CSV table of C-alpha atoms and ligand atoms in Angstrom, one decimal:
chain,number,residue,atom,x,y,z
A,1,UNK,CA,-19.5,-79.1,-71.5
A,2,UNK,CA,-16.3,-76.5,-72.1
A,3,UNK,CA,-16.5,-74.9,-75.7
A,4,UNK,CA,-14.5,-71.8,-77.2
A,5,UNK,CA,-17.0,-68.9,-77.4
A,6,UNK,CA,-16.4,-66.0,-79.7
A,7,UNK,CA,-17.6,-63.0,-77.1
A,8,UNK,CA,-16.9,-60.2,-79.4
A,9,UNK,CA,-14.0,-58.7,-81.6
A,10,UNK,CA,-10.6,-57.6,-79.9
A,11,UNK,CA,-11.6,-60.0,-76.9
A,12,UNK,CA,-9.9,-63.2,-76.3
A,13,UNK,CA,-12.3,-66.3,-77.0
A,14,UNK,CA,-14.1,-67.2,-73.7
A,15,UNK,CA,-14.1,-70.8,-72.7
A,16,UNK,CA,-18.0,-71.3,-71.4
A,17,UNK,CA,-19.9,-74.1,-69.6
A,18,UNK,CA,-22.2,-74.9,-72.3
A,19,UNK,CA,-25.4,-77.5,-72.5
A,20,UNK,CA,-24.4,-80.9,-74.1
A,21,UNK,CA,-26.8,-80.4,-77.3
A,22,UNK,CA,-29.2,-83.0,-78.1
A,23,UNK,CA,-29.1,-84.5,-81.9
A,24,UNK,CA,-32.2,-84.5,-84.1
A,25,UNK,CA,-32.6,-86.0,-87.0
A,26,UNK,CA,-29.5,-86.9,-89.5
A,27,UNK,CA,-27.4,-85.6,-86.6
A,28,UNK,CA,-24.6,-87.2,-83.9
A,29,UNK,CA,-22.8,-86.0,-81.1
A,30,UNK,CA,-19.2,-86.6,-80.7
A,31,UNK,CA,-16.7,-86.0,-78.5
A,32,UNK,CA,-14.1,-84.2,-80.3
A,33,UNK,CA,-10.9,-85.3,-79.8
A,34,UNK,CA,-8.7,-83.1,-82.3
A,35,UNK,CA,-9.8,-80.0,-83.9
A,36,UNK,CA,-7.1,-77.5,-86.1
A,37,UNK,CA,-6.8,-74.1,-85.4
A,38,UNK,CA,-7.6,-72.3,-89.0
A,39,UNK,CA,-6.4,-68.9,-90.5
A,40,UNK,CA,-10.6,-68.7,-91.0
A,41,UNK,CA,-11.3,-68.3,-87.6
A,42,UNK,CA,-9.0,-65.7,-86.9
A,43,UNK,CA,-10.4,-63.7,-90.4
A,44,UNK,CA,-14.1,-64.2,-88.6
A,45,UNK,CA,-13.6,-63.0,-85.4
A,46,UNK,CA,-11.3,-59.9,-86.5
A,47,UNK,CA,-14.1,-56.9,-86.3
A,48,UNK,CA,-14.6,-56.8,-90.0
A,49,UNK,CA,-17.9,-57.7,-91.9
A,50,UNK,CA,-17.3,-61.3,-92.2
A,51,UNK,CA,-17.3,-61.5,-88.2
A,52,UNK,CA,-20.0,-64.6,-87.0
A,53,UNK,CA,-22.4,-63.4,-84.1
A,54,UNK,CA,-21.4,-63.0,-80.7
A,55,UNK,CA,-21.9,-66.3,-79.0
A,56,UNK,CA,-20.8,-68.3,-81.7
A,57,UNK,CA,-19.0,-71.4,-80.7
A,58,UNK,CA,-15.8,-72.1,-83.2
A,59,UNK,CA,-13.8,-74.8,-84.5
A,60,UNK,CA,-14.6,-76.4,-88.1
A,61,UNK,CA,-11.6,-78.6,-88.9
A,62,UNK,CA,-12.5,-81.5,-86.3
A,63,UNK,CA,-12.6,-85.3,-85.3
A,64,UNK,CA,-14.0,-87.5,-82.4
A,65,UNK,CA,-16.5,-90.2,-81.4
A,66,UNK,CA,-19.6,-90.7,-82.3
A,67,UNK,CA,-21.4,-90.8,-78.4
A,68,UNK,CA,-25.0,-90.3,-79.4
A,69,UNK,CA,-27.0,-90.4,-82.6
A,70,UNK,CA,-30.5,-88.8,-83.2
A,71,UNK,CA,-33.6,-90.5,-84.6
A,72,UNK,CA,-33.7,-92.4,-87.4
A,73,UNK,CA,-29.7,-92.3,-88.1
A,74,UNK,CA,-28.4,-95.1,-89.9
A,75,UNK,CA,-24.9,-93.9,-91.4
A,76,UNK,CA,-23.1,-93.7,-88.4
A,77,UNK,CA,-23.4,-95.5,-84.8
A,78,UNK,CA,-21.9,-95.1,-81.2
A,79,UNK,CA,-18.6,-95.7,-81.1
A,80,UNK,CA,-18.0,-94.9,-84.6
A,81,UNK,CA,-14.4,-92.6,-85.0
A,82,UNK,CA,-15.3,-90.0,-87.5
A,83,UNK,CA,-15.0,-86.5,-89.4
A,84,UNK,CA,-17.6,-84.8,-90.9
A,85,UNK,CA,-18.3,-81.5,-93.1
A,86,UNK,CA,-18.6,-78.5,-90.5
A,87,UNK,CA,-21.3,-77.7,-92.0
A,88,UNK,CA,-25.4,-78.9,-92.6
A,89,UNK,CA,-27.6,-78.5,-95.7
A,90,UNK,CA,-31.1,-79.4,-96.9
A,91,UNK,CA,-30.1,-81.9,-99.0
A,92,UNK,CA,-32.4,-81.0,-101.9
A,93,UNK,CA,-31.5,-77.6,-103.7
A,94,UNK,CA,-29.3,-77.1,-106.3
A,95,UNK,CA,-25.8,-76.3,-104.2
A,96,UNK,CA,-26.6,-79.4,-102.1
A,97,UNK,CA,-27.2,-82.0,-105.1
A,98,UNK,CA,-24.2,-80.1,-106.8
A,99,UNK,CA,-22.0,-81.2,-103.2
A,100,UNK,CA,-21.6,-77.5,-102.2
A,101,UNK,CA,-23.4,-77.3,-98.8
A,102,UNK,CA,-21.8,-74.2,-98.3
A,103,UNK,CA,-24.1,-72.4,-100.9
A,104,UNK,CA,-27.4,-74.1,-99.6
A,105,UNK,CA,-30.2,-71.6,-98.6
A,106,UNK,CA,-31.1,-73.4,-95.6
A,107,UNK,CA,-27.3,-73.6,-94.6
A,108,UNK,CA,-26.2,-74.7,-90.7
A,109,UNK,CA,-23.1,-74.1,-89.6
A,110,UNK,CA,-22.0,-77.0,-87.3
A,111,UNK,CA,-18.6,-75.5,-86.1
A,112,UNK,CA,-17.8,-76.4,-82.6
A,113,UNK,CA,-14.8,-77.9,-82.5
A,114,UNK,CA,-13.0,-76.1,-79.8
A,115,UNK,CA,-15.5,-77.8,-77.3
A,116,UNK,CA,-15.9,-81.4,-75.8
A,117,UNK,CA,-18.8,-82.3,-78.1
A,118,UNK,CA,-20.6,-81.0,-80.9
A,119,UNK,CA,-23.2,-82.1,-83.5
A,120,UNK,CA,-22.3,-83.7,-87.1
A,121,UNK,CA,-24.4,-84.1,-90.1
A,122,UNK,CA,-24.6,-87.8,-90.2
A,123,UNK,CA,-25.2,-87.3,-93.9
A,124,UNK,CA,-21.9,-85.7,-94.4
A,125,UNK,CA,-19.7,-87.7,-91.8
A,126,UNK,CA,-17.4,-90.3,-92.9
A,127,UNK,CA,-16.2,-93.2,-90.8
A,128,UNK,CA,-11.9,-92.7,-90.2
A,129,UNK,CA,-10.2,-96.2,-91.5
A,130,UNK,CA,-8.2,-97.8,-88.6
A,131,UNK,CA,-4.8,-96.3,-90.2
A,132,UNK,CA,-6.0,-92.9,-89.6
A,133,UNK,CA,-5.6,-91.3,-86.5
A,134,UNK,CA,-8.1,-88.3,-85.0
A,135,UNK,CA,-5.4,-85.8,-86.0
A,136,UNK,CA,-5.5,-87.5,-89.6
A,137,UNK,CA,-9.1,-86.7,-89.2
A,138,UNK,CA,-9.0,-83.0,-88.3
A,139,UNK,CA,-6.6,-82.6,-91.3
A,140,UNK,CA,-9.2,-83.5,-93.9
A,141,UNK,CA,-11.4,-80.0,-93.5
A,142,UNK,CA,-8.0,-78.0,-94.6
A,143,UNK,CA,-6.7,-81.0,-97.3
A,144,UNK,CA,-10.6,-80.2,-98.9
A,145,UNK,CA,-10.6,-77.2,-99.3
A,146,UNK,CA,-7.6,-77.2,-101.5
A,147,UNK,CA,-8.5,-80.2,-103.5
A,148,UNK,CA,-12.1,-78.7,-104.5
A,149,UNK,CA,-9.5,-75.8,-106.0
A,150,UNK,CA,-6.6,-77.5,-107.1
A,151,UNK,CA,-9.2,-80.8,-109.0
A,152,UNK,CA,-10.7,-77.7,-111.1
A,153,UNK,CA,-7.6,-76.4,-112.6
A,154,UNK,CA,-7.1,-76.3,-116.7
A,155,UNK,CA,-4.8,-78.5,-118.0
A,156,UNK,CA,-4.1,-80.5,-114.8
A,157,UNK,CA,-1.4,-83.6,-115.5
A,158,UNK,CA,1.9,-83.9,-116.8
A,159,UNK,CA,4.2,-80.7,-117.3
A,160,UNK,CA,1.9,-78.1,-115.8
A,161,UNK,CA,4.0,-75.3,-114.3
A,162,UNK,CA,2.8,-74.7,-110.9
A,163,UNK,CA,4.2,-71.7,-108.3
A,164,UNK,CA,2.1,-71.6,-105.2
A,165,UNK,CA,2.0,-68.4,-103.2
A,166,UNK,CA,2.3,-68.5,-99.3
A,167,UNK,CA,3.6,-71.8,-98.1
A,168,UNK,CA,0.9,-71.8,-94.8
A,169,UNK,CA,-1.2,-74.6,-94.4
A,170,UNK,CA,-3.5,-74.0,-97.6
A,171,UNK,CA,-0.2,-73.4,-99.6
A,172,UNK,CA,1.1,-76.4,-98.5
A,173,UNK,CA,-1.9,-78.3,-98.8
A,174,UNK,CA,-2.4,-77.3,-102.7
A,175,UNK,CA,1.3,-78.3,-103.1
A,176,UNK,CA,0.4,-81.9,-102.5
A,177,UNK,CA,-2.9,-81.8,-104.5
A,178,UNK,CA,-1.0,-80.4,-107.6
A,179,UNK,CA,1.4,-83.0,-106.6
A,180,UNK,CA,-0.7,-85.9,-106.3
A,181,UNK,CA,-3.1,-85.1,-109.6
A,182,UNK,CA,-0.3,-85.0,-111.8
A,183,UNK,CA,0.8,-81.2,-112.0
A,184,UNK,CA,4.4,-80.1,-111.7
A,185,UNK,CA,7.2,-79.2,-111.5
A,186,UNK,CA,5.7,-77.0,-108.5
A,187,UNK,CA,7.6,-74.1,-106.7
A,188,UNK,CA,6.7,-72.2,-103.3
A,189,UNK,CA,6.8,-68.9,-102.8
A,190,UNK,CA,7.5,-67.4,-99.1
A,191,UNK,CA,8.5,-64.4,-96.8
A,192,UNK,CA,10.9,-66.5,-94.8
A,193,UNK,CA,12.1,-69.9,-95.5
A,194,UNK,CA,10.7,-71.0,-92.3
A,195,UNK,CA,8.2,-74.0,-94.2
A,196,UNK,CA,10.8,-75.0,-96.4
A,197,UNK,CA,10.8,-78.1,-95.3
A,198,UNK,CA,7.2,-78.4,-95.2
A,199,UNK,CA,7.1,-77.3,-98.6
A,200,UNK,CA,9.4,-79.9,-99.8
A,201,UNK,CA,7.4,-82.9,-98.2
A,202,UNK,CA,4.3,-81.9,-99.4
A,203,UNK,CA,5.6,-81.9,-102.8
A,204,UNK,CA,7.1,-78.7,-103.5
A,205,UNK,CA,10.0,-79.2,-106.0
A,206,UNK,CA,11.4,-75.2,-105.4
A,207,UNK,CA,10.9,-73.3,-102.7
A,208,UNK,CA,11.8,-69.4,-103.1
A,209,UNK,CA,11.7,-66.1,-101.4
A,210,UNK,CA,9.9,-62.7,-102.7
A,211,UNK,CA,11.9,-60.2,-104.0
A,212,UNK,CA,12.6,-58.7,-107.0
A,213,UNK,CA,13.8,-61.6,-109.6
A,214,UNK,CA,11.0,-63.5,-108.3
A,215,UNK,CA,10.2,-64.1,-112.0
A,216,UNK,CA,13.8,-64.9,-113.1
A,217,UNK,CA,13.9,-67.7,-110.1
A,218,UNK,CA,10.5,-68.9,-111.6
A,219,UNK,CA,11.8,-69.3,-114.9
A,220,UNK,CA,15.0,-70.8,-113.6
A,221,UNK,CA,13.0,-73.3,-111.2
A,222,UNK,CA,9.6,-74.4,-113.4
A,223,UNK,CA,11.7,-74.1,-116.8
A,224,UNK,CA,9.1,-71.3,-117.6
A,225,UNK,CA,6.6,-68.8,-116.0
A,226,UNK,CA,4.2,-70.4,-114.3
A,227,UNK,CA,0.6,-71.8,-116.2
A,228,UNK,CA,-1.1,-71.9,-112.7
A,229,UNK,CA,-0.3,-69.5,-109.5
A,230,UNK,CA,-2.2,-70.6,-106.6
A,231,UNK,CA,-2.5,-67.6,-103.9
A,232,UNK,CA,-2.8,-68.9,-101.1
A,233,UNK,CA,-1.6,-65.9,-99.0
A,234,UNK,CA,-4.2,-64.2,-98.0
A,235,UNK,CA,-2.5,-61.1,-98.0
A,236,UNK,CA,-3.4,-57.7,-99.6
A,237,UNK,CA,-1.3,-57.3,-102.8
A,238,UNK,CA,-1.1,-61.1,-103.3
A,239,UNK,CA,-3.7,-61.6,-106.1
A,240,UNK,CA,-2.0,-58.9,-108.1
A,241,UNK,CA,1.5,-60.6,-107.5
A,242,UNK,CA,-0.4,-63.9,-108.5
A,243,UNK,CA,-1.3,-61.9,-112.0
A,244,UNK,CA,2.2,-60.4,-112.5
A,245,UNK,CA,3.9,-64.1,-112.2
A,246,UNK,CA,1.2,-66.2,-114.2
A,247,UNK,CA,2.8,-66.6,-117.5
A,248,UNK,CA,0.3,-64.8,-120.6
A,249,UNK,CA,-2.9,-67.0,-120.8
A,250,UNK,CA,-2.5,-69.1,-117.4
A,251,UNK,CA,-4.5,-69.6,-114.4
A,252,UNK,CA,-5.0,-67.7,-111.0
A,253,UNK,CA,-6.6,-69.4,-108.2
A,254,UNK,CA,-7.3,-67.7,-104.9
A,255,UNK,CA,-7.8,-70.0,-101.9
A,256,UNK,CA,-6.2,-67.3,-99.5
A,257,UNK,CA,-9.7,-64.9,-99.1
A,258,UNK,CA,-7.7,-61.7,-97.7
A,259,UNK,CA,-10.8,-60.0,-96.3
A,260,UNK,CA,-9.9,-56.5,-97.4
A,261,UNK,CA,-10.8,-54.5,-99.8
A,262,UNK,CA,-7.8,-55.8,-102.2
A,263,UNK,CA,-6.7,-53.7,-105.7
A,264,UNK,CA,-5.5,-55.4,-108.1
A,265,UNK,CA,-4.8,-54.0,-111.7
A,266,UNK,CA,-7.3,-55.1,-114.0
A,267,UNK,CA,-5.4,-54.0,-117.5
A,268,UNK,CA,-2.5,-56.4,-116.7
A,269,UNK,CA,-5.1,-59.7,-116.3
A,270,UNK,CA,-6.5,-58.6,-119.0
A,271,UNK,CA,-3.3,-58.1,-121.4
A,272,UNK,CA,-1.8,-61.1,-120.2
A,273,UNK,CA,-5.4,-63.1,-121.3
A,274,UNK,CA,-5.4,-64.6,-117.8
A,275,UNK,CA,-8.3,-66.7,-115.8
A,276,UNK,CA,-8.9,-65.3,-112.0
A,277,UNK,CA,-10.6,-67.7,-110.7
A,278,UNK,CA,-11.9,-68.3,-106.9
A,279,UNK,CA,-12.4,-71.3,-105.0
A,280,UNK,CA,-13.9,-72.2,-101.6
A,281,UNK,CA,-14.5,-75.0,-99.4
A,282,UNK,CA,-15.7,-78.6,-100.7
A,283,UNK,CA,-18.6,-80.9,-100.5
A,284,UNK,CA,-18.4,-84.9,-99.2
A,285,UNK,CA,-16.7,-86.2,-102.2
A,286,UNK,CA,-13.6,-83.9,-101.6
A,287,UNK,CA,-13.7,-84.8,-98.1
A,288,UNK,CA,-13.7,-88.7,-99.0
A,289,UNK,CA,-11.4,-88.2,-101.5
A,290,UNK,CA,-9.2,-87.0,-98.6
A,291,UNK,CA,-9.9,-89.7,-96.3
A,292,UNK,CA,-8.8,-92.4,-98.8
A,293,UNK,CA,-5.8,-91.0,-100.2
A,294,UNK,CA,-4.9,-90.6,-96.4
A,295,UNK,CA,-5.5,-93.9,-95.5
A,296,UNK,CA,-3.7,-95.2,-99.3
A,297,UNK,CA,-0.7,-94.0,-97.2
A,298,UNK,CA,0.1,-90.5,-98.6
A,299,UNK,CA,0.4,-89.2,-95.4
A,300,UNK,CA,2.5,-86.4,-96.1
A,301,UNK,CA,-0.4,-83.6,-94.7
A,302,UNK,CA,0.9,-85.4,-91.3
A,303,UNK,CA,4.1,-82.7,-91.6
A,304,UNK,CA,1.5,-80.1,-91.8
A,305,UNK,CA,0.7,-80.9,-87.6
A,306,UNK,CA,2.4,-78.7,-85.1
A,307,UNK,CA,1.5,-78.6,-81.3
A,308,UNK,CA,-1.4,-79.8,-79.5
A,309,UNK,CA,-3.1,-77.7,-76.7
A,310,UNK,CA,-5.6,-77.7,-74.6
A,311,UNK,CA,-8.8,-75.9,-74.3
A,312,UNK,CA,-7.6,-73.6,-71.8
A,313,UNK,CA,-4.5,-72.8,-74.0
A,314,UNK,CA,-6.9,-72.2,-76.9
A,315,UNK,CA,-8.0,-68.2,-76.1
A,316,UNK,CA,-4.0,-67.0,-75.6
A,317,UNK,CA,-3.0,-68.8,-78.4
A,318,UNK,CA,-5.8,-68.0,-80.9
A,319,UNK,CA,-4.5,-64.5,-79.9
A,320,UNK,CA,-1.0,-64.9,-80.3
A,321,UNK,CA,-2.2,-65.9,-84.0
A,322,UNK,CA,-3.5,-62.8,-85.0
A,323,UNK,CA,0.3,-61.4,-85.2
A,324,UNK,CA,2.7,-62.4,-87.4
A,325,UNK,CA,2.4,-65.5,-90.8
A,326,UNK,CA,1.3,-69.3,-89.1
A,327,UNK,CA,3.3,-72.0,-88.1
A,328,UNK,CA,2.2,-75.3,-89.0
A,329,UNK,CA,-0.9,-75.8,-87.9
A,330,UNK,CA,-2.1,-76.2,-84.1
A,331,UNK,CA,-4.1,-78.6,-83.1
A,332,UNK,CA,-6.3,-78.8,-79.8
A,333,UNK,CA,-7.4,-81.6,-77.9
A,334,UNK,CA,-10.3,-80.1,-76.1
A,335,UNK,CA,-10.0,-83.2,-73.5
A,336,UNK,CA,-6.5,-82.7,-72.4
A,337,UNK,CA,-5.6,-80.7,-69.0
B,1,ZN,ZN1,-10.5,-74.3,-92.0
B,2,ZN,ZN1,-29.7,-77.2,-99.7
């Protein structure tokens, strides 16, 4: 089978023949069908210290069929159109019974995405309801991993002042989490107006640009200062902007994970009595939570979709990314010619 290798830092990913892997216990094979291209990939395969090994095949944000199922597995069966978390634990330890797989000791990474099949956690996988499509599907990896950050906010419901920096796809995607649990009014914050629109379906009631009265269009747009800013930039300099424009005693929450060393002016979070707080990905309930408010018909995340390509495309393109802020997100349909 054809899978996206990373083959080393400054070097295009290289598409290699690869065996079909065999699934053990709890796990499935599926054919992938869609799988997003994510800012995270770019960051860990950059040539800094959060690189993955050489040989490491990518792609976290994925759908397909179930074609095969190990020993023993009852959740899911062949034929079976499904996501699942990228991602394996033991099941047993704290971070997994707490639903953070991520943070499990005997963690497996179960990327593959940008290939014709990979393994799933059958443990972790959830069946897609007919309305959902596979691109639905692949959206639900992103849509978590702002909803574990956005759910955990203070003060979440009515009149919570909400500006969002960087109106990518994890911008966008908190927009309609804040949106959908009740915050607002909510503004976005960009370089460029280019997501505007974007912005506005996913729930944004504002969107404006940096620059110097960024705090005067804040006040003009929420009715205040912000309680919450959400960074989801990514950038250096963005968690300090984040502290400038929170109003005294609100909320920061970094989704963005710039992978820099990153200053930020500790006497100014602490006059203003603020909360920094970090976030990172989700565990099966936020990826459920997804599925079903998809399928309840708020579909909005559907704007986030851009073009799809095929494997072949994927190495240039994954390239052309590293340059320059994101379009909406790409999606790649490792099947297609
Ligand atoms: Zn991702
Ligand atoms: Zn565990």
């Amino acid at each position: 089978m054809k899978s996206a290798i990373f083959v080393g830092a400054g070097l295009p990913l290289s598409i290699k023949d690869r065996p079909i892997p065999q699934p053990g216990p709890h796990r499935a094979l599926i054919r992938v069908h869609r799988c997003g291209i994510c800012g995270s990939d770019l960051h860990m395969t950059s040539g800094s210290a959060f690189d993955v090994p050489c040989g490491t095949a990518l792609g976290h944000e994925y759908a397909g069929e179930v074609v095969e199922i190990g020993p023993g597995v009852s959740e899911v069966k062949v034929g079976d159109r499904v996501t699942a978390l990228p991602m394996a634990g033991c099941g047993e330890c704290a971070a997994c019974l707490a639903d953070i797989p991520l943070h499990c000791v005997a963690l497996e990474s179960l990327a593959g995405g940008y290939g014709e099949y990979t393994l799933i956690d059958t443990r972790k996988a959830i069946r897609l309801p007919d309305a959902l499509s596979f691109e639905d599907g692949a959206l639900v990896e992103p849509l978590a991993s702002a909803l574990r950050g956005v759910r955990r906010l203070p003060g979440l419901g009515a009149d919570l002042r909400v500006a969002i920096l960087g109106a990518g796809a994890i911008g966008a995607s908190a927009a309609y989490w804040a949106r959908r649990l009740g915050a607002g009014p909510i503004a976005m914050i960009a370089r460029t107006r280019r997501n505007e629109g974007l912005a506005a379906a996913m729930g944004a009631d504002a969107f404006l640009t940096v620059g110097d009265d960024l705090p005067d269009q804040l006040n003009r747009a929420l009715g205040g200062l912000p309680d919450v800013v959400i960074e989801g930039a990514g950038s250096s300099g963005a968690i300090q902007q984040s502290i400038m424009l929170v109003r005294n005693g609100g909320t920061v929450l970094t989704l963005g994970g710039c992978i820099r060393p990153d200053t930020i002016m500790p006497a100014v979070a602490m006059f203003k009595d603020i909360t920094l707080r970090f976030s990172v990905a989700y565990g099966y309930a936020d990826f459920l939570q997804c599925v079903q408010t998809l399928d309840a018909g708020a579909v909005e995340p559907r704007a986030l979709v851009g073009e799809t390509i095929p494997l072949s495309a994927l190495p240039e393109r994954f390239e052309a990314l590293r340059s320059g802020s994101h379009a909406a997100k790409i999606m790649v349909d490792p099947w297609r010619d």
